[in-house]
PDB file of C-alpha atoms in Angstrom:
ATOM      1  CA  UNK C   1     -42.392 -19.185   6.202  1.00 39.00           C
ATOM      2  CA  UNK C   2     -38.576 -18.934   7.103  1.00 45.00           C
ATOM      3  CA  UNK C   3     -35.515 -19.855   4.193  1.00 44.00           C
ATOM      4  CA  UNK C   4     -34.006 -22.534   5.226  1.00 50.00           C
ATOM      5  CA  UNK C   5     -30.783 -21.305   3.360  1.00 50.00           C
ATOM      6  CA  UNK C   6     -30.351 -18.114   5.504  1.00 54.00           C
ATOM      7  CA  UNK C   7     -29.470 -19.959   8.392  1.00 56.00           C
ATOM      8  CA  UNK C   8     -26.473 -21.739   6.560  1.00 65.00           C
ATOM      9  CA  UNK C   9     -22.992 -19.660   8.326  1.00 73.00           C
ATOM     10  CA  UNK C  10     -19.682 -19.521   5.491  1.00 76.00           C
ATOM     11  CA  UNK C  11     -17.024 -21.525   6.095  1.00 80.00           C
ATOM     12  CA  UNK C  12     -13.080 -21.169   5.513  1.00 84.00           C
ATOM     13  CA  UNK C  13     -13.436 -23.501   2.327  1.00 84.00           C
ATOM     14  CA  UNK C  14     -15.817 -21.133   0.976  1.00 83.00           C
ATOM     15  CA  UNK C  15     -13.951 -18.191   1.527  1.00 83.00           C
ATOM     16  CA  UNK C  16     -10.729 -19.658  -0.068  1.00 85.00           C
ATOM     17  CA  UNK C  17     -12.667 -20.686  -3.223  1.00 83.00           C
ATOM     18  CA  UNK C  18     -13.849 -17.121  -3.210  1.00 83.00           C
ATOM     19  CA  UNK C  19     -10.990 -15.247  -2.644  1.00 82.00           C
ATOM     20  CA  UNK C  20      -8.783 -18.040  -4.863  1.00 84.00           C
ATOM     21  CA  UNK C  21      -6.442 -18.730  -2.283  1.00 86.00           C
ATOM     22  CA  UNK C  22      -5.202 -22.039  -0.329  1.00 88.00           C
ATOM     23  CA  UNK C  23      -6.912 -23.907   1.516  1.00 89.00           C
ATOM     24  CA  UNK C  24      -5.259 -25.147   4.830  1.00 89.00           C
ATOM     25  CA  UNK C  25      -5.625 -27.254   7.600  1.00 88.00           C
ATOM     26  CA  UNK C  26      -7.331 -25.495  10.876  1.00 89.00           C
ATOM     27  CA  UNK C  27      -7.916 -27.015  14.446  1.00 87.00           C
ATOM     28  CA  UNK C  28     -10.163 -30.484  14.411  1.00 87.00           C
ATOM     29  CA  UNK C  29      -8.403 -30.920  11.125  1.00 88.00           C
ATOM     30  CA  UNK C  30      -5.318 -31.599  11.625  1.00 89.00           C
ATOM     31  CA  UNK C  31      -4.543 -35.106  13.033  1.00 88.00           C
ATOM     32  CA  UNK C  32      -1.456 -34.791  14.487  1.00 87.00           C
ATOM     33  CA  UNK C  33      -0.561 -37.256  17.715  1.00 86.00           C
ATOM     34  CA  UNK C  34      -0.089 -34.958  20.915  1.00 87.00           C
ATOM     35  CA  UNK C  35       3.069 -35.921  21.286  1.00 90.00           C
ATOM     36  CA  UNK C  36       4.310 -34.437  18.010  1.00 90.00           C
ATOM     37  CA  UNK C  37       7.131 -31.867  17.531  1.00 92.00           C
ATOM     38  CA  UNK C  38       5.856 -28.571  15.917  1.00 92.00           C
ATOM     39  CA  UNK C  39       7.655 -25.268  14.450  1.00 93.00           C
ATOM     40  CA  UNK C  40       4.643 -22.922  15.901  1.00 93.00           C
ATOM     41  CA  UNK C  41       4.523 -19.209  14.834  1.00 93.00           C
ATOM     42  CA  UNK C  42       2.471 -16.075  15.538  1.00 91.00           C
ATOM     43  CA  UNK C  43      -0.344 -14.050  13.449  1.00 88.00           C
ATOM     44  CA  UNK C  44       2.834 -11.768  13.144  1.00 89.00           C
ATOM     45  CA  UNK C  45       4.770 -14.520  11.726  1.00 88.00           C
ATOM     46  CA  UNK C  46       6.543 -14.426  15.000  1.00 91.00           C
ATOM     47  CA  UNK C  47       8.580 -17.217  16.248  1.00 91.00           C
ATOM     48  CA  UNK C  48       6.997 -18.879  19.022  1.00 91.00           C
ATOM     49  CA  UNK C  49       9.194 -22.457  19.453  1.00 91.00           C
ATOM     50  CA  UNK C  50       9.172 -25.611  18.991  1.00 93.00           C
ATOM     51  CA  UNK C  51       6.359 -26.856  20.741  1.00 92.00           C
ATOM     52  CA  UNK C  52       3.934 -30.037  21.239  1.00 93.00           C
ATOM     53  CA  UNK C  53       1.335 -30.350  19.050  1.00 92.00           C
ATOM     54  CA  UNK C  54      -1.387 -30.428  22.747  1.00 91.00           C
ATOM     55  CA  UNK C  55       0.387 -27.790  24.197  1.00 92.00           C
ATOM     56  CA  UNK C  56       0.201 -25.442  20.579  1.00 91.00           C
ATOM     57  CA  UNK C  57      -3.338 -26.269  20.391  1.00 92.00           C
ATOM     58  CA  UNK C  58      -4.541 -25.848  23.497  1.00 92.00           C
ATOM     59  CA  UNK C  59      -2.673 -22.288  23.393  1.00 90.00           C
ATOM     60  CA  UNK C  60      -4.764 -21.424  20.522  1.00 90.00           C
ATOM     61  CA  UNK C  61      -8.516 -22.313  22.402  1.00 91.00           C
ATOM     62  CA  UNK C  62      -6.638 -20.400  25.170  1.00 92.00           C
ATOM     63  CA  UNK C  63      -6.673 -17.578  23.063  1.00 91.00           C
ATOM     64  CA  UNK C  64      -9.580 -17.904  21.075  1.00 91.00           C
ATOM     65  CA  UNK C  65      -8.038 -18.448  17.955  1.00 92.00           C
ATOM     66  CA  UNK C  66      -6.966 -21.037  15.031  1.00 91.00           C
ATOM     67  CA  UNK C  67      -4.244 -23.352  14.663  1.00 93.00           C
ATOM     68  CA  UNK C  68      -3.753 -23.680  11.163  1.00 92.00           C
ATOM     69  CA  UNK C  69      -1.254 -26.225   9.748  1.00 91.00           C
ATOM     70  CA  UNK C  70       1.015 -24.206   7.113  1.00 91.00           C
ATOM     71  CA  UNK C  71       3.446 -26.821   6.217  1.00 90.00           C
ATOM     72  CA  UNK C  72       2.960 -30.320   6.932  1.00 86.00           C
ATOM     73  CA  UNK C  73       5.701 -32.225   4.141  1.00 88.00           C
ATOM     74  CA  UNK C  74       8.736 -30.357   6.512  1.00 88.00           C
ATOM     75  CA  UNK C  75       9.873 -31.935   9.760  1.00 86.00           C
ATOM     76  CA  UNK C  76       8.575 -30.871  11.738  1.00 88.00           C
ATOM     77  CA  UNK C  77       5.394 -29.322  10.386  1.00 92.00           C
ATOM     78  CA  UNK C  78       5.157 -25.462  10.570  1.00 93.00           C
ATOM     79  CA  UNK C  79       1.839 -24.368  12.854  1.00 93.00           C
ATOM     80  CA  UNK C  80       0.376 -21.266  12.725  1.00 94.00           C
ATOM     81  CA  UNK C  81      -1.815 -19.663  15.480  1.00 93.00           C
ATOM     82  CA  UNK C  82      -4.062 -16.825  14.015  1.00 92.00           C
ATOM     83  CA  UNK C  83      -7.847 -16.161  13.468  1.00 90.00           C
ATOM     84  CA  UNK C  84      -7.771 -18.128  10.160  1.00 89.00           C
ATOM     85  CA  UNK C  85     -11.307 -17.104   9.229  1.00 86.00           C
ATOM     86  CA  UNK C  86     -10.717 -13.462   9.713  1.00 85.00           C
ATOM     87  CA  UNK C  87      -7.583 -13.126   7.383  1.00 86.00           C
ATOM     88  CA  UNK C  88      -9.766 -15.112   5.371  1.00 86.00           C
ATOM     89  CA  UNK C  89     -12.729 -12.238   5.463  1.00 84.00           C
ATOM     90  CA  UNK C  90      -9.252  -9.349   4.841  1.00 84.00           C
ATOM     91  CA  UNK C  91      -8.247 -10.901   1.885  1.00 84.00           C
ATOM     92  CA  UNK C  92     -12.273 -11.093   0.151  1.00 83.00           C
ATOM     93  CA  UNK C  93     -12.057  -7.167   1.310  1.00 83.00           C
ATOM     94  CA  UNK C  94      -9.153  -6.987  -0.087  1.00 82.00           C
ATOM     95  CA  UNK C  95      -9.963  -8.410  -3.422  1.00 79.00           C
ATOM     96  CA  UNK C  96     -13.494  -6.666  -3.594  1.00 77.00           C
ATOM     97  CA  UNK C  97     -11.888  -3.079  -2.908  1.00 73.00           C
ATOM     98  CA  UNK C  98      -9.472  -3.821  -6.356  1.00 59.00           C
ATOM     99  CA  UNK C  99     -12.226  -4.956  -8.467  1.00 49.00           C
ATOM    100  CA  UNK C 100     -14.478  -1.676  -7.489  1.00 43.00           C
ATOM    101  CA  UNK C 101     -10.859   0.700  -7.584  1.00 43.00           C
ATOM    102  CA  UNK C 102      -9.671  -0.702 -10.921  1.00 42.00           C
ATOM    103  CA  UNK C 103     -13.076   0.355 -12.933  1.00 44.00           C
ATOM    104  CA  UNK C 104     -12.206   4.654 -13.003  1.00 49.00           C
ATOM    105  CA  UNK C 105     -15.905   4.848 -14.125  1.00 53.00           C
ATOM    106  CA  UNK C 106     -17.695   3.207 -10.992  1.00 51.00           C
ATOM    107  CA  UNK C 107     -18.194   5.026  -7.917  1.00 60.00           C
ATOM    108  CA  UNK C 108     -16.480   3.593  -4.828  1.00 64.00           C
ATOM    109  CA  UNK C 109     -19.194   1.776  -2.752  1.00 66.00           C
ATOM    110  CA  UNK C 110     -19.318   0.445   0.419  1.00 72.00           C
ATOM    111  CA  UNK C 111     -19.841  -2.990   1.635  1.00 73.00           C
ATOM    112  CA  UNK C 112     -21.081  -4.314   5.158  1.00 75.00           C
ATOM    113  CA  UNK C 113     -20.581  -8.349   5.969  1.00 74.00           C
ATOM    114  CA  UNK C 114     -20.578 -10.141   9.177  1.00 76.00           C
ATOM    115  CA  UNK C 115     -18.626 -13.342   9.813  1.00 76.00           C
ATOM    116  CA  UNK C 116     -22.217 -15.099   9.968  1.00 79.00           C
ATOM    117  CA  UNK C 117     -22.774 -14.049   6.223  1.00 79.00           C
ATOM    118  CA  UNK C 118     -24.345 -16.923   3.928  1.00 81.00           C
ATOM    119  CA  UNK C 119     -23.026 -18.184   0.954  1.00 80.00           C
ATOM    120  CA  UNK C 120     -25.485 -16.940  -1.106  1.00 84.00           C
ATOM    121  CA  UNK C 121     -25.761 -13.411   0.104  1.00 83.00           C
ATOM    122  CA  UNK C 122     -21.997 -13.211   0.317  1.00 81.00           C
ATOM    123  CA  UNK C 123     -22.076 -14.103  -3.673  1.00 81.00           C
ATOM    124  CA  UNK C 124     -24.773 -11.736  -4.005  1.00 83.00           C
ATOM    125  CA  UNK C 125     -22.885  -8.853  -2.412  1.00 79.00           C
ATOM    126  CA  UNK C 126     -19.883  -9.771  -4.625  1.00 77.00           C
ATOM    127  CA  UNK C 127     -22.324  -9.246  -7.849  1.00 79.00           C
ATOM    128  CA  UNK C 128     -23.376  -6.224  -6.581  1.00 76.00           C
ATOM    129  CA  UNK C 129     -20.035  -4.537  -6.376  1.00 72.00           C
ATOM    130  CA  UNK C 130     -18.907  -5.158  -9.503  1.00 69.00           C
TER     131      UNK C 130
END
């Protein structure tokens, strides 16, 4: 008999309710007009220009990345192009590797994930290393 939760894939909500960080915007999401007037920046935090919202996001499927809306109270809103749900993945590395380095008695251990990773097994491996 197969589990019907292994099949279930994270999403970015997840991971920022993990990790404790913000939640923004990314892609289908935002419902901008096409027409709109955008500050858009890099993964770098590079300065790209002020660009439609169309032509910013179809740069990003270009690319194969997110467009995640930063800012959206300034005018215009700040975009960012990145891969939202890897940074996402850094910081939960991030985080784990501080938990296991901040206990002097535990042994360092190491942990494998894939962006496919379930809920579940994601919380398990978070149990696990602490």
């Amino acid at each position: 008999m197969k589990s019907q939760g292994g099949n279930k894939r994270i999403d970015a909500q997840a991971l920022c309710d993990i990790t404790g960080t913000k939640y923004y915007k990314h892609n289908e999401e935002i419902d901008y007009n096409d027409d709109k007037i955008c500050k858009v920046f890099d993964e770098n935090d590079g300065y790209i220009g002020d660009i439609r919202f169309a032509d910013a996001y179809n740069e990003a499927k270009v690319i194969k990345k997110d467009i995640v809306l930063r800012n959206g109270n300034r005018d215009p809103p700040i975009l960012k192009i990145m891969n939202y749900k890897l940074e996402l993945l850094k910081r939960l590395f991030m985080k784990l590797g501080r938990n296991v380095n901040t206990d002097k008695e535990m042994k360092s251990k190491a942990i494998r994930l894939a962006t496919s990773i379930s809920v579940h097994d994601l919380e398990n491996k978070k149990r696990q290393a602490q």
